[in-house]
Tab-separated table of C-alpha atoms in Angstrom:
chain	number	residue	atom	x	y	z
A	1	MET	CA	-4.081	7.338	44.349
A	2	ASN	CA	-2.671	7.143	47.254
A	3	GLU	CA	-2.059	4.012	49.263
A	4	GLU	CA	-3.751	5.290	52.270
A	5	ARG	CA	-7.107	6.354	49.510
A	6	ASN	CA	-6.791	3.010	48.287
A	7	SER	CA	-6.681	0.563	51.419
A	8	THR	CA	-9.970	2.278	52.543
A	9	ILE	CA	-11.665	2.248	48.618
A	10	GLY	CA	-10.749	-1.863	49.548
A	11	GLN	CA	-12.223	-1.880	52.744
A	12	GLU	CA	-15.650	-0.185	51.593
A	13	LEU	CA	-15.935	-2.924	48.594
A	14	GLN	CA	-15.122	-5.758	50.260
A	15	GLN	CA	-17.278	-5.023	52.376
A	16	ALA	CA	-19.919	-4.026	50.309
A	17	ARG	CA	-19.495	-7.307	48.836
A	18	LEU	CA	-19.825	-9.495	51.705
A	19	ASP	CA	-22.756	-7.488	52.359
A	20	LYS	CA	-24.594	-8.689	49.613
A	21	GLY	CA	-23.062	-12.811	49.967
A	22	LEU	CA	-21.024	-12.453	46.678
A	23	SER	CA	-18.007	-13.868	45.816
A	24	LEU	CA	-14.203	-12.880	44.099
A	25	ASP	CA	-15.571	-14.436	41.222
A	26	ASP	CA	-18.913	-13.696	41.083
A	27	ILE	CA	-17.834	-10.608	40.725
A	28	GLN	CA	-15.808	-11.290	38.209
A	29	GLN	CA	-18.052	-13.126	35.965
A	30	SER	CA	-20.230	-10.090	35.812
A	31	THR	CA	-17.455	-7.203	35.408
A	32	LYS	CA	-15.084	-9.367	33.069
A	33	ILE	CA	-11.957	-8.521	35.602
A	34	GLN	CA	-9.099	-11.067	36.381
A	35	LYS	CA	-9.904	-12.186	39.570
A	36	ARG	CA	-6.327	-11.149	40.904
A	37	TYR	CA	-6.944	-7.637	39.509
A	38	LEU	CA	-10.366	-7.631	41.913
A	39	ALA	CA	-8.169	-9.207	44.956
A	40	ALA	CA	-5.338	-6.534	44.379
A	41	ILE	CA	-8.432	-3.599	44.671
A	42	GLU	CA	-9.747	-5.263	47.567
A	43	SER	CA	-5.967	-5.290	49.247
A	44	GLY	CA	-5.211	-1.740	47.915
A	45	GLN	CA	-2.386	-2.932	46.018
A	46	PHE	CA	-3.319	-0.297	42.952
A	47	ASP	CA	0.115	-0.768	41.864
A	48	GLN	CA	-0.622	-4.332	40.428
A	49	LEU	CA	-3.442	-3.117	37.959
A	50	PRO	CA	-2.212	-2.622	34.467
A	51	GLY	CA	-2.719	1.836	34.442
A	52	ALA	CA	-3.904	4.889	36.124
A	53	PHE	CA	-7.244	4.956	33.958
A	54	TYR	CA	-7.533	1.451	34.397
A	55	GLU	CA	-7.458	1.804	38.281
A	56	ARG	CA	-10.754	3.987	38.009
A	57	ALA	CA	-12.624	1.520	34.906
A	58	PHE	CA	-11.940	-1.677	37.108
A	59	VAL	CA	-13.380	1.016	40.665
A	60	ARG	CA	-16.205	1.921	38.923
A	61	GLN	CA	-17.295	-1.217	37.451
A	62	TYR	CA	-16.040	-3.067	41.125
A	63	ALA	CA	-18.527	-0.667	42.946
A	64	THR	CA	-21.499	-1.167	40.240
A	65	ALA	CA	-21.331	-4.660	40.799
A	66	VAL	CA	-21.496	-4.847	44.409
A	67	GLY	CA	-24.651	-1.954	44.448
A	68	LEU	CA	-23.058	0.886	44.873
A	69	ASP	CA	-23.355	4.569	43.242
A	70	ALA	CA	-20.573	4.570	41.124
A	71	VAL	CA	-20.636	8.320	40.403
A	72	ALA	CA	-21.361	9.210	44.116
A	73	PHE	CA	-18.726	6.983	44.907
A	74	MET	CA	-15.667	8.326	42.217
A	75	LYS	CA	-16.670	11.461	43.395
A	76	LYS	CA	-15.939	10.644	46.793
A	77	TYR	CA	-12.775	9.658	46.920
A	78	GLU	CA	-11.120	11.557	43.337
A	79	ASN	CA	-8.357	13.708	44.644
A	80	GLU	CA	-7.662	16.561	42.183
A	81	GLU	CA	-4.293	16.947	42.117
A	82	GLU	CA	-3.558	13.539	40.528
A	83	THR	CA	-3.843	13.239	36.867
A	84	PRO	CA	-4.650	10.135	35.445
A	85	ALA	CA	-2.140	8.277	32.557
A	86	GLU	CA	-3.193	8.264	28.946
A	87	PRO	CA	-5.570	5.098	28.658
A	88	ASP	CA	-3.165	1.877	26.321
A	89	LEU	CA	-6.152	-0.498	25.294
A	90	SER	CA	-4.653	-0.919	22.248
A	91	ALA	CA	-3.295	-4.426	23.645
A	92	ALA	CA	-6.549	-4.993	25.814
A	93	ARG	CA	-8.085	-8.781	24.656
A	94	VAL	CA	-10.515	-10.141	25.716
A	95	ASP	CA	-9.743	-14.631	26.664
A	96	ALA	CA	-11.240	-17.428	25.462
A	97	ASP	CA	-12.741	-17.488	29.192
A	98	ASN	CA	-14.511	-14.245	28.574
A	99	VAL	CA	-11.909	-12.377	30.945
A	100	THR	CA	-10.085	-8.825	29.301
A	101	ARG	CA	-6.419	-9.084	30.160
A	102	THR	CA	-4.398	-5.956	28.747
A	103	GLY	CA	-0.696	-7.487	27.195
A	104	MET	CA	3.138	-6.453	27.472
A	105	HIS	CA	4.155	-3.331	27.212
A	106	GLN	CA	5.054	-2.494	22.834
A	107	PRO	CA	8.427	-1.516	21.757
A	108	GLU	CA	7.729	1.822	19.554
A	109	GLU	CA	7.390	1.434	16.489
A	110	THR	CA	10.449	3.348	14.133
A	111	VAL	CA	9.746	5.327	11.096
A	112	ALA	CA	10.704	1.961	8.861
A	113	ASP	CA	8.371	-0.054	10.952
A	114	LYS	CA	5.796	2.684	10.794
A	115	THR	CA	6.022	2.905	6.994
A	116	ARG	CA	6.506	-1.107	6.363
A	117	ASN	CA	3.097	-1.169	8.329
A	118	MET	CA	1.349	1.475	6.097
A	119	MET	CA	2.234	-0.038	2.461
A	120	PRO	CA	-0.824	-2.074	2.241
A	121	LYS	CA	-3.067	0.180	3.319
A	122	ILE	CA	-0.765	2.883	-0.406
A	123	ILE	CA	-1.528	0.130	-2.291
A	124	ILE	CA	-4.936	-0.483	-1.495
A	125	GLY	CA	-5.857	3.685	-2.168
A	126	VAL	CA	-3.701	3.003	-5.479
A	127	VAL	CA	-6.073	0.415	-6.329
A	128	ILE	CA	-8.673	1.954	-5.273
A	129	ILE	CA	-8.408	4.967	-6.880
A	130	ALA	CA	-7.637	3.640	-10.588
A	131	ILE	CA	-10.264	1.268	-10.340
A	132	ILE	CA	-12.782	4.805	-9.599
A	133	ALA	CA	-10.883	6.287	-12.417
A	134	ILE	CA	-12.084	3.787	-14.639
A	135	ILE	CA	-15.173	3.688	-14.136
A	136	TRP	CA	-15.665	7.931	-15.038
A	137	ALA	CA	-13.734	7.443	-17.383
A	138	VAL	CA	-16.331	4.825	-19.392
A	139	ILE	CA	-19.258	6.382	-18.058
A	140	SER	CA	-18.263	9.825	-19.378
A	141	SER	CA	-17.169	7.891	-22.847
A	142	PHE	CA	-21.147	6.287	-22.879
A	143	ALA	CA	-22.452	9.538	-21.665
A	144	GLY	CA	-20.334	11.754	-25.164
A	145	SER	CA	-21.286	9.011	-27.627
A	146	ALA	CA	-25.077	8.581	-26.286
A	147	LYS	CA	-25.672	12.480	-26.631
A	148	GLU	CA	-23.955	12.673	-29.939
A	149	GLU	CA	-26.243	9.662	-30.932
A	150	SER	CA	-29.107	12.287	-30.317
A	151	LYS	CA	-28.128	15.402	-32.445
A	152	GLN	CA	-27.162	12.750	-35.473
A	153	GLN	CA	-30.942	11.670	-34.857
A	154	SER	CA	-32.316	15.158	-34.699
A	155	ASN	CA	-30.155	15.804	-38.162
A	156	VAL	CA	-31.804	12.857	-39.362
A	157	SER	CA	-35.186	13.877	-38.572
A	158	VAL	CA	-34.862	17.880	-40.120
A	159	SER	CA	-33.397	17.431	-42.910
A	160	THR	CA	-36.662	14.462	-43.965
A	161	SER	CA	-39.106	16.629	-42.915
A	162	LYS	CA	-37.907	19.207	-45.223
A	163	VAL	CA	-37.909	16.727	-48.480
A	164	VAL	CA	-41.367	15.415	-47.511
A	165	GLU	CA	-42.329	19.642	-47.498
A	166	LYS	CA	-41.360	19.663	-51.196
A	167	SER	CA	-42.749	16.961	-52.428
A	168	SER	CA	-46.468	17.542	-51.117
A	169	SER	CA	-47.542	20.377	-50.152
A	170	LYS	CA	-51.043	18.972	-48.484
A	171	SER	CA	-48.811	17.279	-45.953
A	172	SER	CA	-47.439	20.395	-44.633
A	173	LYS	CA	-49.382	19.769	-41.303
A	174	THR	CA	-48.070	16.077	-39.983
A	175	THR	CA	-44.472	17.265	-41.297
A	176	ALA	CA	-44.607	19.950	-39.180
A	177	SER	CA	-46.129	17.655	-36.214
A	178	SER	CA	-43.777	15.032	-37.006
A	179	VAL	CA	-41.117	17.656	-36.904
A	180	LYS	CA	-42.016	19.043	-33.368
A	181	SER	CA	-42.466	15.062	-31.957
A	182	ASP	CA	-39.079	14.623	-32.607
A	183	LYS	CA	-37.326	17.828	-31.979
A	184	SER	CA	-39.305	17.569	-28.243
A	185	SER	CA	-37.218	13.630	-28.646
A	186	SER	CA	-34.022	14.770	-28.636
A	187	LYS	CA	-34.940	17.847	-25.376
A	188	THR	CA	-35.910	14.642	-23.699
A	189	ALA	CA	-33.358	12.638	-24.538
A	190	SER	CA	-30.406	15.777	-24.151
A	191	ALA	CA	-31.859	16.377	-20.707
A	192	LYS	CA	-31.522	12.804	-19.873
A	193	SER	CA	-28.369	12.540	-20.676
A	194	SER	CA	-26.847	15.708	-18.680
A	195	SER	CA	-29.161	14.159	-15.579
A	196	GLU	CA	-27.018	11.429	-15.818
A	197	LYS	CA	-23.390	12.665	-15.850
A	198	LYS	CA	-24.225	15.042	-12.025
A	199	PRO	CA	-22.359	13.048	-9.965
A	200	ALA	CA	-23.409	12.253	-6.773
A	201	LYS	CA	-23.739	14.281	-3.985
A	202	ALA	CA	-20.454	14.791	-1.535
A	203	GLY	CA	-20.110	15.054	1.798
A	204	LYS	CA	-22.327	11.385	2.391
A	205	ILE	CA	-20.932	8.516	5.405
A	206	ASP	CA	-20.255	4.610	4.063
A	207	LEU	CA	-19.006	2.579	7.178
A	208	GLY	CA	-19.736	-0.437	5.802
A	209	THR	CA	-20.051	-3.535	8.180
A	210	GLY	CA	-17.763	-3.575	11.377
A	211	GLU	CA	-15.679	-6.911	12.447
A	212	VAL	CA	-16.222	-7.232	15.738
A	213	SER	CA	-12.422	-8.955	17.326
A	214	GLY	CA	-11.591	-9.389	21.091
A	215	ALA	CA	-12.889	-6.494	22.840
A	216	ALA	CA	-12.743	-4.146	19.700
A	217	ILE	CA	-14.728	-3.766	16.667
A	218	ASN	CA	-13.015	-3.148	13.768
A	219	TYR	CA	-14.745	-1.474	10.278
A	220	GLY	CA	-12.436	-2.005	7.751
A	221	SER	CA	-13.787	0.670	5.161
A	222	VAL	CA	-15.275	3.304	5.557
A	223	LYS	CA	-16.000	6.165	2.653
A	224	VAL	CA	-15.600	9.673	4.000
A	225	PRO	CA	-15.421	12.312	2.259
A	226	ASN	CA	-12.188	13.974	0.763
A	227	LYS	CA	-12.773	16.369	3.447
A	228	ALA	CA	-12.271	16.945	7.023
A	229	VAL	CA	-15.007	15.191	9.119
A	230	LYS	CA	-16.407	15.835	13.244
A	231	MET	CA	-16.967	12.652	15.597
A	232	GLN	CA	-19.276	13.547	18.042
A	233	LEU	CA	-18.829	11.006	21.520
A	234	LYS	CA	-21.573	11.250	23.746
A	235	ALA	CA	-22.410	9.599	27.103
A	236	VAL	CA	-26.074	8.443	27.028
A	237	ASP	CA	-25.915	6.564	30.344
A	238	GLY	CA	-23.222	7.980	32.791
A	239	SER	CA	-19.954	8.980	32.201
A	240	SER	CA	-16.543	7.729	30.271
A	241	TRP	CA	-13.418	7.754	29.649
A	242	MET	CA	-12.233	7.650	25.637
A	243	GLN	CA	-9.287	8.347	23.910
A	244	VAL	CA	-9.134	9.441	19.654
A	245	SER	CA	-6.400	8.696	18.294
A	246	ASP	CA	-5.253	8.505	14.014
A	247	ALA	CA	-3.419	5.762	11.988
A	248	SER	CA	-0.060	6.947	13.255
A	249	GLY	CA	-0.890	6.512	17.326
A	250	LYS	CA	-1.213	10.487	17.544
A	251	VAL	CA	-4.074	11.130	19.970
A	252	LEU	CA	-6.824	13.866	18.872
A	253	TRP	CA	-8.855	14.167	22.300
A	254	ASN	CA	-8.960	11.970	25.360
A	255	GLY	CA	-10.707	13.387	28.291
A	256	THR	CA	-13.705	12.141	29.990
A	257	VAL	CA	-17.482	12.676	28.829
A	258	GLU	CA	-19.816	13.671	31.519
A	259	ASP	CA	-23.356	12.022	31.661
A	260	LYS	CA	-25.617	13.601	29.240
A	261	ASP	CA	-23.103	15.573	28.154
A	262	THR	CA	-20.782	15.567	23.576
A	263	GLN	CA	-17.729	15.703	22.646
A	264	GLU	CA	-16.805	16.651	19.581
A	265	VAL	CA	-13.631	15.930	18.054
A	266	GLU	CA	-12.180	17.215	14.612
A	267	ILE	CA	-10.845	14.636	12.938
A	268	PRO	CA	-8.263	15.901	9.811
A	269	GLU	CA	-8.491	15.588	5.916
A	270	THR	CA	-5.193	13.804	5.882
A	271	ALA	CA	-6.547	10.932	8.646
A	272	THR	CA	-6.672	7.328	7.378
A	273	GLY	CA	-8.443	6.161	10.137
A	274	VAL	CA	-8.766	6.639	13.708
A	275	VAL	CA	-8.596	4.473	17.044
A	276	VAL	CA	-11.377	5.051	20.303
A	277	SER	CA	-10.396	3.509	23.201
A	278	ILE	CA	-13.527	3.740	25.413
A	279	GLY	CA	-13.630	2.640	29.254
A	280	ASN	CA	-17.149	3.472	29.703
A	281	ALA	CA	-18.396	1.646	26.672
A	282	LEU	CA	-21.807	0.671	27.922
A	283	ALA	CA	-22.502	3.986	28.650
A	284	THR	CA	-20.794	5.603	25.520
A	285	GLN	CA	-22.488	6.677	22.081
A	286	VAL	CA	-20.703	7.441	18.824
A	287	SER	CA	-21.610	9.305	15.851
A	288	LEU	CA	-19.198	10.283	12.644
A	289	ASN	CA	-20.738	13.445	10.801
A	290	ASN	CA	-24.029	12.441	13.261
A	291	GLN	CA	-24.327	9.521	11.407
A	292	LYS	CA	-24.408	7.099	14.560
A	293	VAL	CA	-22.004	4.021	14.466
A	294	ASP	CA	-23.042	1.009	16.401
A	295	LEU	CA	-20.023	-0.355	18.433
A	296	GLN	CA	-21.540	-3.978	19.580
A	297	SER	CA	-20.063	-3.675	22.541
A	298	GLN	CA	-21.907	-7.114	23.738
A	299	ASN	CA	-22.306	-5.921	26.946
A	300	ALA	CA	-18.347	-5.326	27.706
A	301	SER	CA	-17.102	-1.785	29.632
A	302	VAL	CA	-13.984	-1.227	27.895
A	303	TRP	CA	-13.631	-1.319	24.814
A	304	ARG	CA	-12.062	-0.804	21.445
A	305	LEU	CA	-13.930	1.377	18.018
A	306	GLY	CA	-11.034	1.197	14.959
A	307	MET	CA	-11.708	2.921	11.552
A	308	THR	CA	-10.520	3.163	8.042
A	309	PHE	CA	-11.259	5.275	6.431
A	310	THR	CA	-11.474	5.017	2.034
A	311	ARG	CA	-12.290	8.394	0.098
């Protein structure tokens, strides 16, 4: 945003606040934006804000807090020649005073650092795979033993029926009925054994339990199928600015979802997790393979969703 337009925006927001009889402390309480950022917006000093993404998010929240139509207000001052910088919400946090703050710029991680950070996840993944393999081996062994035992019981029943037929012709009808009953039981046992060996339906998502920390929620063990999955980003009450990155920091999608629209983002099979940065969480709904994810944003607009995948 250029300086002249910034000054005009600040003056209009300040006048709207004064008309409402509100102080900067009141605006800070309702928007959770630091008072010094609010003062910078009113004075048109947008260079004191954390970045271009926060300029749009903070101005929108301020406009809503003073009773203005935020969508119309943003379109009024929109400049198509400017492209907002990609948001970096990785260091955003909510301190003890319930105010959103951003962290300092962090140096880019080296390959060694990334490898070191990924090691715990790799170890956990190997342990989980080993446990699953052991459980599968035990189940397969149990199913095989049950099938063998059923076969032996069937052979004993047939042998017994032959002995009875030779020793007494009078009881042939009873023996035949017993053989039929034994064969029916054997078939039922085999059918049950086969049904036990059928694997669970593939492709289902298990989100697990999300843990809220500051201005973020993290799902630490999301079970996904061993293939690419799709994430749906829907704006349910106003437009929303979002960015989706994988666990390595690669941006999969970044942009604005307009009101009532849905953006679908494909997450590759190789991704071990995702991070979703949201600029208007109150108006946003996130789903994974059409299964709704509970953001638990606690009335905070700027929000971060983290997911770690297990396959």
